[in-house]
Coordinates of C-alpha atoms and ligand atoms in Angstrom, one line a residue:
M1 CA 128.0 50.2 72.9
T2 CA 130.9 51.4 75.0
G3 CA 133.3 54.3 74.5
E4 CA 136.3 52.0 74.0
N5 CA 135.4 51.8 70.3
F6 CA 136.7 55.3 69.8
E7 CA 140.0 55.9 68.2
N8 CA 142.9 57.0 70.4
R9 CA 144.0 60.6 70.4
E10 CA 146.7 59.9 72.9
E11 CA 148.4 63.3 73.0
N12 CA 145.3 65.1 74.2
K13 CA 143.4 62.3 75.8
V14 CA 142.8 61.8 79.5
D15 CA 140.5 59.6 81.5
V16 CA 138.2 62.4 82.7
I17 CA 137.8 66.1 82.0
V18 CA 136.0 68.1 84.7
V19 CA 134.6 71.5 83.6
G20 CA 134.5 74.1 86.4
G21 CA 136.7 74.6 89.4
G22 CA 134.1 75.3 92.1
P23 CA 133.3 72.9 95.0
A24 CA 131.6 70.4 92.7
G25 CA 134.3 70.2 90.1
I26 CA 137.2 70.1 92.6
S27 CA 135.5 67.4 94.7
C28 CA 134.9 65.3 91.6
A29 CA 138.4 65.7 90.2
I30 CA 140.1 64.9 93.5
T31 CA 138.0 61.8 93.9
I32 CA 139.1 60.6 90.5
A33 CA 142.8 61.5 91.1
R34 CA 142.8 59.6 94.4
A35 CA 141.7 56.5 92.6
G36 CA 144.8 56.8 90.4
K37 CA 143.1 57.9 87.2
N38 CA 144.2 60.9 85.2
V39 CA 141.9 63.9 85.3
V40 CA 142.1 67.4 83.9
L41 CA 140.0 70.2 85.5
I42 CA 139.4 73.2 83.3
E43 CA 138.5 76.5 85.0
R44 CA 137.7 79.8 83.1
G45 CA 138.8 82.0 86.0
K46 CA 142.3 83.2 86.7
F47 CA 142.2 80.7 89.5
S48 CA 139.5 78.6 91.2
G49 CA 137.3 80.9 93.2
S50 CA 138.3 84.1 91.4
K51 CA 134.8 84.4 89.8
N52 CA 132.8 82.6 92.5
V53 CA 130.2 84.4 94.7
F54 CA 128.3 83.0 97.7
G55 CA 127.0 84.1 101.1
G56 CA 128.6 82.3 102.8
A57 CA 129.3 79.4 104.9
I58 CA 130.7 76.0 103.9
Y59 CA 129.6 73.0 105.9
A60 CA 132.0 71.1 108.1
Q61 CA 130.8 67.5 107.7
P62 CA 130.5 67.3 103.9
T63 CA 133.8 69.3 103.5
R64 CA 135.5 66.7 105.8
E65 CA 134.3 64.0 103.4
I66 CA 136.5 65.5 100.7
F67 CA 139.2 67.2 102.8
P68 CA 139.4 65.3 106.2
D69 CA 141.9 67.8 107.7
F70 CA 140.6 71.0 106.2
E71 CA 140.0 72.5 109.7
K72 CA 143.8 72.5 110.2
N73 CA 144.8 73.9 106.9
A74 CA 142.1 75.7 105.0
P75 CA 141.6 79.5 105.0
L76 CA 138.6 79.7 107.3
E77 CA 137.1 83.0 108.6
R78 CA 134.9 82.1 111.6
K79 CA 133.2 79.1 113.1
N80 CA 129.5 79.9 113.1
V81 CA 128.1 79.5 116.6
E82 CA 124.9 81.6 116.3
H83 CA 122.1 81.5 113.9
K84 CA 119.6 84.4 113.9
Y85 CA 116.3 84.4 111.9
A86 CA 115.2 88.0 111.5
L87 CA 111.7 88.8 110.4
L88 CA 111.8 92.4 109.3
G89 CA 108.7 94.6 109.1
E90 CA 108.8 98.1 107.7
D91 CA 110.6 99.4 110.7
D92 CA 110.3 96.7 113.4
S93 CA 111.5 93.1 113.6
T94 CA 111.2 89.8 115.4
V95 CA 114.4 87.9 115.7
V96 CA 114.8 84.3 116.8
S97 CA 118.3 83.1 117.8
Y98 CA 120.0 79.8 118.4
K99 CA 123.5 79.8 119.9
N100 CA 125.8 76.9 120.7
T101 CA 129.5 77.5 121.4
K102 CA 130.3 74.1 122.8
E103 CA 129.5 71.7 119.9
D104 CA 131.8 70.9 117.0
A105 CA 131.5 73.3 114.0
V106 CA 128.5 72.9 111.7
S107 CA 129.7 75.6 109.3
Y108 CA 132.5 78.1 108.8
T109 CA 132.4 81.4 106.9
V110 CA 135.0 81.5 104.1
I111 CA 136.0 83.9 101.3
R112 CA 135.5 81.9 98.1
A113 CA 138.5 83.5 96.3
K114 CA 140.7 82.1 99.1
F115 CA 138.8 78.9 99.9
D116 CA 138.3 77.6 96.3
R117 CA 141.9 78.4 95.5
W118 CA 143.0 76.4 98.5
M119 CA 140.9 73.4 97.5
A120 CA 142.4 73.6 93.9
E121 CA 145.9 73.6 95.4
E122 CA 145.1 70.5 97.5
A123 CA 143.7 68.9 94.3
K124 CA 146.9 69.7 92.4
K125 CA 148.9 68.0 95.2
E126 CA 146.8 64.9 94.7
G127 CA 147.5 64.7 91.0
V128 CA 144.7 66.8 89.4
I129 CA 145.9 68.8 86.4
I130 CA 144.3 72.2 86.5
V131 CA 144.1 74.3 83.4
E132 CA 143.1 77.8 84.4
E133 CA 142.0 80.9 82.4
T134 CA 140.5 78.6 79.8
V135 CA 136.8 78.5 78.8
V136 CA 135.2 75.3 77.5
R137 CA 133.2 76.5 74.5
E138 CA 131.6 73.3 73.4
L139 CA 131.4 69.6 74.1
I140 CA 132.6 67.2 71.4
V141 CA 130.0 64.5 70.7
E142 CA 130.7 61.5 68.5
N143 CA 128.3 58.6 67.9
G144 CA 126.1 59.9 70.7
F145 CA 129.0 59.9 73.2
V146 CA 130.5 63.0 74.8
V147 CA 134.2 62.4 74.0
G148 CA 135.9 65.7 74.8
V149 CA 135.7 69.5 75.0
K150 CA 136.6 72.4 72.7
T151 CA 138.4 75.3 74.4
E152 CA 139.5 78.5 72.7
L153 CA 143.1 77.0 72.6
E154 CA 142.6 73.4 71.6
D155 CA 140.4 70.3 71.8
Y156 CA 140.9 67.8 74.6
Y157 CA 139.6 64.3 74.5
C158 CA 138.6 61.9 77.3
N159 CA 136.3 59.0 78.2
I160 CA 134.0 61.0 80.5
V161 CA 133.3 64.7 80.9
V162 CA 131.8 65.9 84.2
L163 CA 130.0 69.3 84.0
A164 CA 130.5 71.3 87.1
D165 CA 130.2 74.6 85.3
G166 CA 127.7 76.3 87.6
V167 CA 124.2 77.6 87.4
N168 CA 124.2 78.7 83.7
S169 CA 125.7 75.4 82.4
L170 CA 125.5 76.3 78.7
L171 CA 127.3 73.0 78.0
A172 CA 124.5 70.9 79.5
K173 CA 122.1 72.9 77.3
Q174 CA 124.3 72.3 74.2
I175 CA 123.8 68.6 74.5
G176 CA 120.1 68.8 75.4
L177 CA 120.4 67.7 79.1
R178 CA 119.0 71.0 80.1
G179 CA 116.7 73.6 78.6
D180 CA 116.7 77.4 79.0
I181 CA 116.6 78.7 82.5
N182 CA 113.2 79.8 83.5
P183 CA 113.2 83.2 85.4
E184 CA 111.0 81.6 88.0
D185 CA 113.7 79.0 88.7
V186 CA 116.6 81.3 89.5
A187 CA 117.2 84.0 92.0
L188 CA 119.4 87.0 91.3
S189 CA 121.5 87.7 94.3
V190 CA 123.5 90.7 95.2
K191 CA 126.1 90.9 97.9
E192 CA 128.4 93.3 99.6
V193 CA 131.5 92.7 101.7
I194 CA 131.8 95.4 104.3
K195 CA 135.1 95.9 106.1
L196 CA 134.7 96.2 109.9
D197 CA 137.2 95.9 112.7
K198 CA 137.3 92.5 114.4
E199 CA 136.5 94.1 117.8
K200 CA 133.4 95.8 116.3
I201 CA 132.2 92.5 114.8
N202 CA 132.7 90.8 118.2
D203 CA 130.9 93.5 120.1
R204 CA 128.0 93.9 117.7
F205 CA 127.4 90.3 117.0
H206 CA 128.2 89.1 120.6
V207 CA 130.9 86.7 119.6
T208 CA 134.5 86.1 120.4
D209 CA 137.5 86.3 118.0
D210 CA 137.0 83.0 116.0
E211 CA 133.2 82.7 116.5
G212 CA 130.7 83.8 113.9
C213 CA 127.1 84.7 113.5
V214 CA 124.8 84.0 110.6
Y215 CA 121.6 86.0 109.9
T216 CA 118.8 84.6 107.7
I217 CA 116.6 87.6 106.8
F218 CA 112.9 87.6 105.8
G219 CA 110.7 90.5 104.8
G220 CA 111.9 94.1 105.2
S221 CA 112.5 95.5 101.7
M222 CA 111.5 92.0 100.4
L223 CA 108.1 91.9 102.1
G224 CA 105.6 90.0 99.9
M225 CA 108.4 89.0 97.5
L226 CA 110.0 85.6 96.9
G227 CA 113.3 86.5 98.4
L228 CA 115.7 85.9 101.3
G229 CA 118.5 87.9 102.8
F230 CA 121.7 86.9 104.6
M231 CA 124.5 88.3 106.7
Y232 CA 127.7 86.4 107.7
T233 CA 130.6 87.5 109.9
N234 CA 134.0 87.1 108.4
D235 CA 137.3 87.7 110.3
N236 CA 137.4 91.4 109.5
S237 CA 134.4 92.0 107.4
V238 CA 130.7 91.2 107.1
S239 CA 129.0 89.8 104.0
I240 CA 125.5 91.0 103.5
G241 CA 123.1 90.3 100.6
L242 CA 119.8 89.0 99.3
G243 CA 118.4 86.9 96.5
I244 CA 115.1 87.5 94.7
T245 CA 113.5 85.3 92.2
L246 CA 114.3 86.8 88.7
N247 CA 110.7 86.9 87.5
E248 CA 109.7 88.9 90.6
L249 CA 112.4 91.5 89.7
V250 CA 111.3 91.7 86.1
E251 CA 107.6 91.8 86.9
R252 CA 107.9 94.5 89.5
K253 CA 110.7 96.3 87.7
I254 CA 112.8 96.5 90.8
K255 CA 116.6 96.7 91.0
P256 CA 118.0 94.2 93.5
Y257 CA 120.7 96.6 94.8
E258 CA 117.9 99.1 95.8
L259 CA 116.4 96.3 97.9
L260 CA 119.8 95.6 99.4
D261 CA 120.3 99.3 100.2
K262 CA 116.9 99.4 101.9
M263 CA 117.7 96.2 103.9
K264 CA 121.0 97.7 105.0
S265 CA 119.2 100.8 106.3
H266 CA 116.6 98.8 108.4
P267 CA 116.9 99.7 112.1
T268 CA 117.7 96.1 113.0
I269 CA 120.5 95.8 110.4
A270 CA 122.0 99.3 110.1
P271 CA 123.7 99.4 113.6
L272 CA 125.4 96.1 112.8
I273 CA 127.3 97.4 109.8
K274 CA 127.5 101.1 110.7
G275 CA 130.8 102.8 109.8
G276 CA 131.9 99.8 107.6
E277 CA 133.7 100.3 104.4
L278 CA 132.5 98.7 101.2
L279 CA 135.2 96.3 100.0
E280 CA 133.4 94.4 97.3
Y281 CA 130.1 94.2 95.4
S282 CA 129.0 91.2 93.4
A283 CA 126.0 89.6 91.8
H284 CA 125.3 86.0 90.9
L285 CA 122.4 83.7 90.0
I286 CA 121.2 81.0 92.4
P287 CA 119.3 77.9 91.1
E288 CA 116.0 77.8 92.9
G289 CA 113.9 75.4 90.8
G290 CA 114.4 72.6 93.3
Y291 CA 113.7 68.9 92.8
K292 CA 111.1 69.4 90.0
K293 CA 113.6 71.3 87.8
I294 CA 116.6 69.0 88.1
P295 CA 117.8 68.3 84.6
V296 CA 118.8 64.9 83.1
L297 CA 121.9 64.2 85.2
Y298 CA 123.9 61.9 82.9
G299 CA 124.2 60.7 79.3
A300 CA 126.7 58.7 77.4
G301 CA 130.1 59.9 78.5
V302 CA 128.8 62.8 80.6
M303 CA 127.5 63.7 84.1
I304 CA 126.3 67.0 85.7
C305 CA 126.8 68.0 89.3
G306 CA 126.5 71.0 91.6
D307 CA 124.7 74.1 90.6
A308 CA 124.7 73.0 87.0
A309 CA 122.3 70.2 88.1
M310 CA 120.2 72.8 90.2
F311 CA 121.4 71.2 93.4
V312 CA 120.6 74.0 95.9
N313 CA 118.6 73.9 99.0
N314 CA 117.6 77.5 99.1
L315 CA 115.7 77.6 102.4
H316 CA 118.8 76.5 104.3
W317 CA 121.3 78.4 102.1
E318 CA 123.0 75.1 101.3
G319 CA 124.7 74.7 98.0
T320 CA 128.4 74.0 98.5
N321 CA 127.6 70.8 100.4
L322 CA 125.3 69.5 97.7
A323 CA 128.0 70.5 95.1
M324 CA 130.8 68.7 97.0
I325 CA 128.9 65.5 97.6
S326 CA 127.3 65.3 94.1
G327 CA 130.9 65.9 92.7
K328 CA 132.2 63.1 94.8
L329 CA 129.5 60.7 93.7
A330 CA 130.1 61.7 90.0
G331 CA 133.8 61.1 90.6
E332 CA 133.2 57.6 92.1
T333 CA 130.9 56.7 89.3
A334 CA 133.5 57.8 86.8
V335 CA 136.1 55.6 88.5
I336 CA 133.9 52.5 88.3
A337 CA 133.0 53.2 84.7
L338 CA 136.7 53.6 83.9
G339 CA 137.4 50.2 85.5
K340 CA 134.8 48.6 83.3
Q341 CA 135.7 50.8 80.3
D342 CA 132.0 51.4 79.9
Y343 CA 131.0 55.0 79.5
S344 CA 127.6 54.4 78.2
E345 CA 124.4 56.0 79.6
H346 CA 123.6 52.6 81.3
S347 CA 126.9 52.6 83.1
L348 CA 126.7 56.2 84.3
A349 CA 123.1 55.7 85.5
R350 CA 124.8 54.6 88.7
Y351 CA 125.4 58.3 89.4
Q352 CA 121.6 59.0 89.6
E353 CA 121.1 55.8 91.7
V354 CA 123.6 56.8 94.4
L355 CA 122.4 60.4 94.4
E356 CA 118.8 59.2 95.0
E357 CA 120.1 57.4 98.2
S358 CA 122.0 60.5 99.4
F359 CA 120.8 63.5 101.3
V360 CA 121.2 65.6 98.1
M361 CA 118.1 64.1 96.4
K362 CA 116.3 63.3 99.7
D363 CA 116.5 67.0 100.8
L364 CA 115.5 68.4 97.4
R365 CA 112.6 66.0 97.4
T366 CA 111.6 67.1 100.9
Y367 CA 111.2 70.7 99.7
K368 CA 109.8 69.8 96.2
D369 CA 106.5 71.7 96.8
L370 CA 108.0 74.7 98.7
M371 CA 108.7 76.9 95.7
N372 CA 105.3 76.3 94.1
V373 CA 103.5 77.2 97.3
M374 CA 105.7 80.2 97.8
H375 CA 105.1 81.4 94.2
D376 CA 101.4 81.0 94.7
R377 CA 101.0 82.4 98.2
K378 CA 103.9 84.9 98.6
D379 CA 101.6 87.8 99.4
E380 CA 100.3 85.9 102.4
F381 CA 103.3 83.9 103.6
L382 CA 106.0 86.4 102.8
G383 CA 103.9 89.6 103.3
Y384 CA 100.8 89.6 105.4
Y385 CA 101.7 87.0 108.1
P386 CA 105.3 88.2 108.7
K387 CA 103.8 91.7 109.2
K388 CA 101.3 90.2 111.5
I389 CA 103.9 88.4 113.6
N390 CA 105.7 91.8 114.1
S391 CA 102.4 93.5 115.0
F392 CA 101.7 90.7 117.6
F393 CA 105.0 91.4 119.3
K394 CA 104.3 95.2 119.1
M395 CA 101.0 94.6 120.9
F396 CA 102.5 92.1 123.4
T397 CA 105.3 94.5 124.4
S398 CA 103.2 97.6 124.5
V399 CA 102.4 99.3 127.9
N400 CA 99.7 101.8 127.4
S401 CA 97.2 101.4 130.3
V402 CA 94.9 99.4 128.0
P403 CA 93.9 96.1 129.7
K404 CA 95.7 93.1 128.1
T405 CA 92.5 91.2 127.2
E406 CA 91.4 94.2 125.3
L407 CA 94.7 94.3 123.4
Y408 CA 94.5 90.6 122.6
W409 CA 90.9 90.9 121.2
K410 CA 91.8 93.9 119.2
F411 CA 94.7 91.9 117.6
I412 CA 92.5 88.9 116.9
K413 CA 89.7 91.1 115.5
S414 CA 92.2 92.8 113.2
I415 CA 93.0 89.5 111.6
F416 CA 89.4 88.8 110.8
K417 CA 89.0 92.3 109.5
D418 CA 92.0 91.9 107.2
R419 CA 91.1 88.4 106.0
K420 CA 87.8 86.6 105.6
F421 CA 87.3 83.4 107.6
S422 CA 87.2 81.4 104.3
V423 CA 90.6 82.9 103.3
L424 CA 92.1 82.1 106.7
I425 CA 91.0 78.5 106.2
K426 CA 92.5 78.5 102.8
D427 CA 95.8 79.8 104.2
G428 CA 95.7 77.2 106.9
I429 CA 95.1 74.4 104.4
S430 CA 98.0 75.6 102.2
L431 CA 100.3 75.6 105.2
M432 CA 99.3 72.2 106.4
K433 CA 99.7 70.8 102.9
L434 CA 103.2 72.3 102.7
L435 CA 104.1 70.9 106.1
W436 CA 102.8 67.5 105.1
S437 CA 104.7 67.5 101.8
I438 CA 107.9 68.2 103.9
L439 CA 107.3 65.6 106.6
R440 CA 105.9 62.6 104.8
Ligands
LIG501 C1 124.7 85.0 97.0 C2 124.8 83.5 97.2 C3 124.9 83.1 98.5 C4 125.1 81.7 98.7 N1 125.4 81.3 100.0 C5 125.7 80.0 100.2 C6 126.1 79.6 101.5 O1 126.2 80.4 102.4 N2 126.4 78.3 101.7 C7 126.4 77.4 100.6 O2 126.7 76.2 100.9 N3 126.0 77.8 99.4 C8 125.7 79.0 99.1 N4 125.4 79.4 97.9 C9 125.3 78.4 96.8 C10 126.7 78.0 96.4 O3 127.5 79.1 96.2 C11 126.7 77.1 95.2 O4 125.7 76.1 95.3 C12 128.0 76.4 94.9 O5 129.0 77.4 94.7 C13 127.9 75.5 93.7 O6 129.2 75.0 93.4 P1 129.5 74.5 91.9 O7 130.9 74.0 92.0 O8 128.5 73.7 91.4 O9 129.4 75.9 91.0 P2 130.3 77.2 91.1 O10 130.8 77.4 92.5 O11 129.5 78.3 90.5 O12 131.6 76.9 90.2 C14 131.4 76.8 88.8 C15 132.8 77.0 88.2 O13 132.8 76.7 86.8 C16 133.5 77.7 86.1 N5 133.0 77.7 84.8 C17 131.8 78.0 84.4 N6 131.6 77.8 83.0 C18 132.8 77.4 82.6 C19 133.3 77.0 81.3 N7 132.6 77.1 80.2 N8 134.6 76.7 81.2 C20 135.4 76.6 82.3 N9 135.0 76.9 83.5 C21 133.7 77.3 83.7 C22 133.3 79.0 86.9 O14 134.3 79.9 86.7 C23 133.3 78.4 88.4 O15 134.5 78.5 89.0 C24 125.2 80.8 97.6 C25 125.1 81.3 96.3 C26 124.9 82.6 96.1 C27 124.9 83.1 94.7

């Protein structure tokens, strides 16, 4: 059965309706418009990006796939040339850094309220009709096919609806493609934007005017918890935040902004943001379920992309790239289906097939066991061992007239005192299993 059997509702009918004007929705809609099909994108915010929160950096290569010249026109903050991985102890830290100023950009920091709005304007230029300040309340389903959307204003009809409505995706839930979100499968993230002079940013982060520095932060106030922090340099501000798995916050009765405050006062972080003025505070959920929690991705007349499909690679802070590419692939599938006038589940199954061949599914599959291992062994891998790495460097850098061999043995003995040999073997096996699941 194909959707062409449905009666025409010409006044309010288009080829495709995309719900959500984030990176996934805009990439999908622009792909469809470029193929000459008519597409309406419905966004609940005042404008695209007005409600969107991220770290954050957008990634150059996937963004170029949608907007080949974005580096000339888009509102970009800084080109990230340095990545620092900071392992915070209670008061000390070990920081590993990689810097490269010569290569082409891998990522740029952006402010989503500006960047998403820019993407939406580009989409309009290419023929996407954008309806803003409108919430899609419900999907219209007839004879098993999704055939349109209900908004607070009116109903709109189409051949295909693409859901790019972000992490909560109540619409995917309404038609049974997704269940309730499990608190283990999302992180609650809090973020502050702190105003700092350009010169101060350049001095403190050792960058020049257009260069940026990205921090990925482990431990500190999050020691032993399933959480990760971040810091990004913008033109005249620094974005700092962290995300903690929701069930962790509930179980431990902790407030995420208290963890953020503590992280900001850590001796490694505090000098970087000293004297800054708080510009903005926000909170948002991040899908963390990974490969095993990906919902059903398509049905008759419908596809899901971006965060709504749980497409986030949390270890790498990647989400916008998976959103853009999944949106593009959903858009291409819609164009093919429109050409055949076949909007059935069978026709839209192509979306899943091409996703499986792309880095989106391949990367999510690579880390499919990561969250399970981290949930089970967070005390060890996110608590004990990070502390031990810092205490190793404390020992290694100490000068106290104690012979070095004695210091080394004291350190080694402390490990066996803390953890039985059998427990160390168990930790080693867990780590090897995790590495094997990533590399095979
Ligand atoms: C704190 C934090 C830090 C992050 N850092 C990074 C980073 O540095 N780099 C990176 O690549 N990714 C990062 N991510 C992830 C990234 O932000 C997301 O993966 C990405 O935004 C997903 O894009 P999307 O288009 O699927 O969803 P969203 O960007 O969430 O867009 C969904 C859109 O749908 C609209 N909408 C929702 N429901 C409806 C409805 N019913 N009707 C109409 N409109 C609706 C919303 O208003 C929104 O505009 C971060 C996320 C968080 C929370």
